[in-house]
C-alpha cells in the first residue's frame, strides 16, 4: 500500500495557509500552482522543463484524455505518469467543466451527462462513477468528483438545481472512490452555488459532511467580475475544514492568486501562463508584458535579470519579440516556460511570506512592482 | 584577432574524409551535419537541446534574417550567436536559394537580385556585396557567396549562364570579404553547373583558382534523381582541394548523407530532421517511422532503446503517436530532437568508421538496419 494521502497545515497568516500535500507520487508545498497538461502534455514543454520552473504537480484533463487516446489505453500503457513521463503528483479534473465548455450537444440528467465528442462527433456518456473510473485508470494522485459547472450569470433556480445535482453526484463519486482512499489516493468534492452565498454555504455544509480528502471551489472564473469571485472565496474557504486542502479551480491571473491565497486557498490551476505565452504575453514582476509590441524590437535586455529562471535572464526582449512576430514554436516554448517560472516564483514567495507571517508585506510589494510597470524601453 | 579559420584533414578512407574545422566559435568535427536555424531558431528547440543532440554548428538563413528582424538589428543586438543564444559556430547561407524558392517576383541581372519580400511585399535588393555585408553583420563563422541556384531540370544554356554568373559573383564576394579572412572568418565558394559534369568541372576550376576557405556544392537536391546528385558529387568532390572543407548544400536523407560522405563530402545541412519531425516522422536506425500510423497507438516501446539520446529511449511510441494525432507542440519538439540526435549519431558513426578505416562496413551495417525495417509491433 502506498503512503496515504495527507495534508499538513504548517502555518497560517490571517486566513492564508502554508501547508504540504503528501501523495503517492511525492510532496507538494502549498499554496501551489498546477500547470495544466490538457492532453497529457504541458503544451510545448518537456517534463524536465516543467520541473525546472518549480512545479511539483500538474493537472490532467479527464475530458480530453477519455476522448484521445482513451483512459483504458493510458492504463494499459502504465498510467498517465508514465505515459507523459511526469513522475511527480498529478491531479485530474472530472471532465465536467470541459463538457460544458467544449462539447456542442449535451444532455444532463440525474445519471450524468451525454455529449458529442468535439473530435469525431461520437456520443459519449460520463457519469460520476465513470469519471472516477477514468481518473483511476489514469492513476491520478488526486481525483475530482463530477460536477455541473454553470456559466455566470445564471438564475438562482438554475444555480440551486446544478449545485444540488453536484451534491448528489458528490455522494456517488465518493462511493465509487471508496477502495482507492486506502491505496493513498485522494478525492476532492467541489463546492458549487454560483454567486449565491447561501447556496455556497449549503454546498459546503453538505460536502464537508461527506468528508472528502480535500475541497475545491468550482464554478468561479466563469464570467463573473473578480470582486464577486473573491467575495465567494472569502466566504467559502474559511467555512471548509482547516485540516483539508482547498483548491480554487481554473484560477487565475497572478493578482487572482495573491488575493485568493490571502483568503485561504491552497491550490490553483490555470491555462493562462501557457496559453498567453503562446500568444506573446509574458507574466513578470513588472506586470504583464506583450512581446509583440514594437517597443521590444530593439531591446537587448532580458525580461527580468533577477528571475530565478535562466530563460527570463538569458533571451533578449528583442529575440522574444522576433520569435513572437515570426510565429516560431520556440517563442511559445520560451514564454510558456518564463510564465510558469514566474507563477512558481510568486507561489514560493507567498509560501515564504506566510511562513514568516509577512504575507501582507509580500502582497503589497508584489502589487507595487506590477503597478510600477515594466522597465522603460532603452 | 581571433584564431584563424582552418581545416585539418585527419584521416581518409577511400574518398571519405575525417576532419576538423576550427572557427572563431570553436571546433567542428567532420563529417558534420548542421541543423537549420532558419529564423534564428532551430524550430521548437532551445539551444541547450540542440547541443544535447550532438550538434556543434548550426546554419542561419540570410534571406529570412535580412527580412526579419533585419541584419543591422541583429548586429546592434550583438550578432546572431548572442541573439539566438548559440555560442558555437554558425554558417550562414547567402540567401540565393531562398530568393529562388520563396519570393514570387524576382529579377536577376549582373548586379544581383531584386525580389519581393514574402513577408510584406517590399522590394528588396541583394547583391554579392550585400550578401557578404549581411553575413558579416550576423557574425557568421562561415559565410557563403551569393549564387544563382536553378531548379532541375533546366537547359544547358540556362545552367551555363547561371554557373558563369555565380562565378563572377564569387569573385565579387571574395573581394567584399577580404578583411574578414584576417579576422578568422571563412568564405566558401559554391560550385554550380546543374547536372552537367563539364560545367561543374569548369566551375570547380575557376572557383579553386580564387582560393576560398572552403567549397560548397550547390544546386543539387533541387528536383533531380538521387543517382544524378551522387554522380555529380562523386565527380566534383575529389576535384576540390583536399585541404579545404567540402559542403553539400541542402542535403539530405540519412541515405544521402552516407552516400555523400563516401564520395568525399565534409558538411551538410537539411531541414528534413526538423520538418519531418513536425509532421510525425522519426528517423531511426530502423529507417523512417511514421508516428501518425495507428500501429503505434498501443505500443509502449520507445523508438529506440539503444539511442544515445534520452528522448528516443524514454517516450513510448504510443505517446509520440498521441502527441502527433493531437497536434501537440511537444510532438514536434520531441520528434525534432529525436531526429537531430539520430542524424548526429549517424555522423558520429561515420566519423569513427572513417578513423578506423571501416566506413564500408559501417555503411553496410547501417543500410542493413534500415532495410530490416522497424521492429514488429507488439
Coordinates of C-alpha atoms in Angstrom, one line a residue, chain A residues 39-41 43-47 68-69 73 77 83-85 278 297-298 300 314-315 318-319 322-323 325-326 328-330 333-334 337, chain B residues 39-41 43-47 68-69 73 77 83-85 278 297-298 300 314-315 318-319 322-323 325-326 328-330 333-334 337:
Chain A
X39 CA -3.7 16.4 -23.5
X40 CA -1.0 14.6 -21.4
X41 CA 1.5 17.4 -22.0
X43 CA 1.9 22.5 -24.1
X44 CA 5.3 22.7 -25.7
X45 CA 7.4 21.7 -22.7
X46 CA 9.4 18.6 -21.9
X47 CA 8.6 17.3 -18.4
X68 CA -8.0 10.8 -27.0
X69 CA -6.1 8.5 -26.5
X73 CA -5.3 2.9 -23.3
X77 CA 0.4 1.8 -21.1
X83 CA 2.7 8.0 -20.4
X84 CA 3.7 11.6 -20.2
X85 CA 7.0 10.9 -18.3
X278 CA 1.8 31.0 -26.9
X297 CA 12.1 45.1 -31.2
X298 CA 15.5 46.8 -30.4
X300 CA 18.7 43.9 -25.8
X314 CA 19.1 35.0 -21.0
X315 CA 17.0 35.8 -24.0
X318 CA 14.2 41.7 -29.0
X319 CA 14.7 38.0 -29.5
X322 CA 11.2 38.3 -33.1
X323 CA 10.1 34.8 -32.3
X325 CA 6.3 38.1 -34.7
X326 CA 7.8 35.2 -36.7
X328 CA 8.2 30.5 -34.2
X329 CA 7.4 27.5 -31.9
X330 CA 10.4 28.5 -29.7
X333 CA 8.1 27.4 -25.6
X334 CA 10.2 30.1 -24.0
X337 CA 8.5 28.5 -19.6
Chain B
X39 CA 14.7 32.3 -38.4
X40 CA 17.4 32.4 -35.7
X41 CA 16.0 29.3 -34.1
X43 CA 12.4 25.2 -34.8
X44 CA 11.0 24.4 -31.4
X45 CA 14.3 23.6 -29.7
X46 CA 16.1 25.5 -27.0
X47 CA 19.8 25.9 -27.9
X68 CA 13.0 39.8 -40.2
X69 CA 14.3 41.1 -37.9
X73 CA 19.2 44.9 -35.9
X77 CA 22.0 43.3 -30.6
X83 CA 20.7 36.9 -30.4
X84 CA 19.8 33.2 -30.5
X85 CA 21.9 32.2 -27.5
X278 CA 7.0 18.4 -37.1
X297 CA -1.2 3.7 -30.8
X298 CA -0.8 0.8 -28.3
X300 CA 4.6 1.0 -25.1
X314 CA 12.1 7.4 -22.8
X315 CA 8.8 8.3 -24.6
X318 CA 2.1 5.4 -28.2
X319 CA 2.8 8.7 -26.5
X322 CA -0.8 10.6 -29.3
X323 CA 1.0 13.9 -29.5
X325 CA -2.5 12.9 -33.6
X326 CA -3.4 15.7 -31.1
X328 CA 0.6 18.9 -29.8
X329 CA 3.7 21.2 -29.9
X330 CA 5.6 18.7 -27.8
X333 CA 9.7 19.2 -30.2
X334 CA 10.3 15.6 -29.2
X337 CA 15.0 16.3 -31.1

